XYZ file of C-alpha atoms in Angstrom:
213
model
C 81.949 24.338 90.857
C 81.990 22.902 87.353
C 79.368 20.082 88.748
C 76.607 22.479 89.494
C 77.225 24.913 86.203
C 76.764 21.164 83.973
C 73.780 19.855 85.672
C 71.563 22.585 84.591
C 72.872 22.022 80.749
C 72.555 18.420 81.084
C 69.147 19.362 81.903
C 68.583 21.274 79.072
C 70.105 19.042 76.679
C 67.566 16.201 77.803
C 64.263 18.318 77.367
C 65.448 19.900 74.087
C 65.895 16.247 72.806
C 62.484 15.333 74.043
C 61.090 18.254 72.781
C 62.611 16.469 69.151
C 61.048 13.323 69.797
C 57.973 14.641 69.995
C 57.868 17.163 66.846
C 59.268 13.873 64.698
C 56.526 11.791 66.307
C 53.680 14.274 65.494
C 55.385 15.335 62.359
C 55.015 11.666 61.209
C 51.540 11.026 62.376
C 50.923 14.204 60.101
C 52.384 12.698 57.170
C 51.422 9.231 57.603
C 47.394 10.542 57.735
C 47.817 12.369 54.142
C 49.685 9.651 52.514
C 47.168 7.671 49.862
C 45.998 4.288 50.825
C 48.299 2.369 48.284
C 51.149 3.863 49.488
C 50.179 3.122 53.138
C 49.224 -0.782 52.380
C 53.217 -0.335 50.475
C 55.141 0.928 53.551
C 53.099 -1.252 55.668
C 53.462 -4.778 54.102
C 56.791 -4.404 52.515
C 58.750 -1.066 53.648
C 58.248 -1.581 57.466
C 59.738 -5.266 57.869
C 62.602 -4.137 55.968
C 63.103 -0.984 58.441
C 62.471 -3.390 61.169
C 65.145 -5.929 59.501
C 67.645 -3.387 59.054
C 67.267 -1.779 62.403
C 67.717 -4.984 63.898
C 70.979 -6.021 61.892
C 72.297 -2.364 63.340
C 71.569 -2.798 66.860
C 73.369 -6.067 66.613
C 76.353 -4.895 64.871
C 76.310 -1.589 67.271
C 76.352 -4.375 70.655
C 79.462 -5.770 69.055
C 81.157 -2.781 67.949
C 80.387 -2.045 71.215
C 81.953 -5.300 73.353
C 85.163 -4.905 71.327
C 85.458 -1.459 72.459
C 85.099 -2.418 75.556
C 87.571 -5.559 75.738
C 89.855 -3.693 74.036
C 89.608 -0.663 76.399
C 90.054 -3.593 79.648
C 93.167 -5.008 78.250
C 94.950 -1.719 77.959
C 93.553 -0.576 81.700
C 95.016 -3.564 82.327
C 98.242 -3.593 80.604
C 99.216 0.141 82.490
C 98.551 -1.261 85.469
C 100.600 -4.097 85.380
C 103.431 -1.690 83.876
C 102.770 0.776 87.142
C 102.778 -2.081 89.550
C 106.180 -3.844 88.308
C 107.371 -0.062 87.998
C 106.483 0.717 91.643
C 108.993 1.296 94.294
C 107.593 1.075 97.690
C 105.162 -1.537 99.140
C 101.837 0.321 99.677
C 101.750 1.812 96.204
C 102.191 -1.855 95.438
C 99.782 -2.960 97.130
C 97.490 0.131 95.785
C 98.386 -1.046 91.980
C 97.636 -4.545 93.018
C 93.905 -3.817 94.047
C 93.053 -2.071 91.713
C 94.382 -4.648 89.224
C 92.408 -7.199 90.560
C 89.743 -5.289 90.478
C 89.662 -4.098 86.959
C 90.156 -7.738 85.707
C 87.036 -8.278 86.960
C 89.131 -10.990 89.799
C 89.823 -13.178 86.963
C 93.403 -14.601 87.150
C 93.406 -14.668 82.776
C 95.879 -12.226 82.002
C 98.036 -11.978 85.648
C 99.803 -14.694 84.828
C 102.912 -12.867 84.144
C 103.344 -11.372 87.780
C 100.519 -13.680 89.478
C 103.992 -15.024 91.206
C 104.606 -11.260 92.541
C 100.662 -10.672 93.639
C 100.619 -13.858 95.679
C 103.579 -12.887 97.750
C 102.746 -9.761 98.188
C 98.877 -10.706 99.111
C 100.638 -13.514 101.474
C 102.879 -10.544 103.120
C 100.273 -8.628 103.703
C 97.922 -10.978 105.162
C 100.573 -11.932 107.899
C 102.451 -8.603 108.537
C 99.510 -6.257 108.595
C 98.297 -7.019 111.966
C 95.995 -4.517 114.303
C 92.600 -3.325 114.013
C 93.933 -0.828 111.550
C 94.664 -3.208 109.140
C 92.077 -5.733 108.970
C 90.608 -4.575 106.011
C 93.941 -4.766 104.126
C 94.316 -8.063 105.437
C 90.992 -9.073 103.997
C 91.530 -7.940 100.453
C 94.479 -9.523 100.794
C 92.965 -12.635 101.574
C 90.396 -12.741 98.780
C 92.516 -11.991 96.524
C 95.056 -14.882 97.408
C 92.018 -16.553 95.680
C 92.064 -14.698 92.670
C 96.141 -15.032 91.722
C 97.290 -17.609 94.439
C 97.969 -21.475 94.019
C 97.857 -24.430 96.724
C 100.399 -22.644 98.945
C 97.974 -20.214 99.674
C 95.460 -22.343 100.832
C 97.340 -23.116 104.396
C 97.799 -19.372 104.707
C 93.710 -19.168 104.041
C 93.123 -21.527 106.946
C 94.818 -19.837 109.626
C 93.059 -16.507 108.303
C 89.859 -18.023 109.254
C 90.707 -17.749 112.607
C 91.107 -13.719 112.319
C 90.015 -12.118 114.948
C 87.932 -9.791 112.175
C 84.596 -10.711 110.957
C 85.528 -9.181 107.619
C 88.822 -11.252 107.535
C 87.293 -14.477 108.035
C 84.823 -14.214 105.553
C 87.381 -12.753 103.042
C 89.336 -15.620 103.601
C 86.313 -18.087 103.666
C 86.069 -16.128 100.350
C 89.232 -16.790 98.728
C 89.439 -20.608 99.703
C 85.786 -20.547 97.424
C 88.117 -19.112 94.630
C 90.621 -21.515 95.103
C 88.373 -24.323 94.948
C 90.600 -25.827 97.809
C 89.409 -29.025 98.968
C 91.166 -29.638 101.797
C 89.517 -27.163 103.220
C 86.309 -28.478 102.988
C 85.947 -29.814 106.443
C 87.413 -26.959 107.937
C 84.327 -24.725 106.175
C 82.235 -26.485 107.302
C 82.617 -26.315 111.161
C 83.052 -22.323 110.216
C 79.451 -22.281 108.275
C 77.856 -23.218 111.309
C 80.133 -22.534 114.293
C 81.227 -18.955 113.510
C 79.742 -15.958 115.585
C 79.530 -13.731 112.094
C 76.442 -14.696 110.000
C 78.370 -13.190 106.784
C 81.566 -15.372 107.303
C 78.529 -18.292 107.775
C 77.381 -17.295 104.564
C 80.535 -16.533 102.799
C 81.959 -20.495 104.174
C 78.556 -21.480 102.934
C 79.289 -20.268 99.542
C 82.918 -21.232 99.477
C 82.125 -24.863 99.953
C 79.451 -24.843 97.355
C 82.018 -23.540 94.494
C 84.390 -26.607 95.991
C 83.778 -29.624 94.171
């Protein structure tokens, strides 16, 4: 209910604000046609750059206030949800944490590298026990993410995924072998980028073997 009673103030808000915009523009057109010439040729030649200058400056120094903010605000999203995933009990809300995780650290392994150990096992787990039609979509987060967090032992693991009988797990795992930058299995993209029934897991192997140097 609170959704529909906001919109309509939201709307509000927005044309009163307009409604601003357009009283300072006229309001300034107003003034700017009564000022005398000398003080026009003033503000234009000297007083205008140095608005322009200053605006400038404030922009930039608002766009880094503003990317600080925001790395700071990542690192402690990050930081609770390492703390809830070494906290957590049971598998699944595991599992949960460790999504999400990867997820908000934008699947960059910088920062993991504390429990990247614990994520790789439990990605591995996953990716073998979770078997059914029920599961493939577990099994292919699982795979991609091996990529994030995972090392050469997850590359073997990786292989045999690409024989899934899921689309989605194949090219997740086609994926994660990318992210590994695992050349070894090179070759074995290859026959998948042209083989394969799936035209994503083509294009995912594709793009795997192009981040592979």
């Amino acid at each position: 209910m609170k959704r529909y009673i906001d919109a309509p103030q939201d709307g509000q808000v927005n044309l009163t604000a307009a409604l601003l915009l357009v009283a300072v523009i006229v309001t300034g057109v107003w003034i700017w046609k009564r000022l005398p010439l000398a003080t026009q040729d003033y503000v234009t030649d000297q007083a205008m750059p140095l608005a322009l200058l200053v605006g400038i400056t404030m922009i930039g120094v608002w766009f880094v206030i503003r990317y600080i903010r925001t790395r700071r605000m990542a690192r402690q999203e990050r930081k609770r949800l390492v703390r809830a995933f070494t906290q957590a009990s049971s598998v699944e809300k595991r599992l949960e944490i460790a999504f999400a995780l990867i997820e908000a650290n934008h699947y960059h392994r910088e920062g993991l590298e504390e429990i990247a150990p614990a994520l790789r096992d439990l990605f591995a787990a996953t990716l073998t026990r979770s078997l059914g039609d029920k599961q493939h979509q577990i099994r292919g987060m699982s795979a991609s993410h091996l990529g994030v967090v995972g090392d050469t032992q997850a590359v073997q693991l990786l292989l045999r995924a690409l024989e899934d009988d899921h689309a989605y797990v194949r090219a997740c795992a086609a994926l994660g072998l990318g992210r590994l930058r695992a050349s070894e299995a090179k070759e074995r993209l290859k026959v998948v980028s042209v083989e394969d029934w799936d035209q994503t897991v083509r294009s995912r192997a594709r793009e795997a073997m192009e981040r592979i140097p």
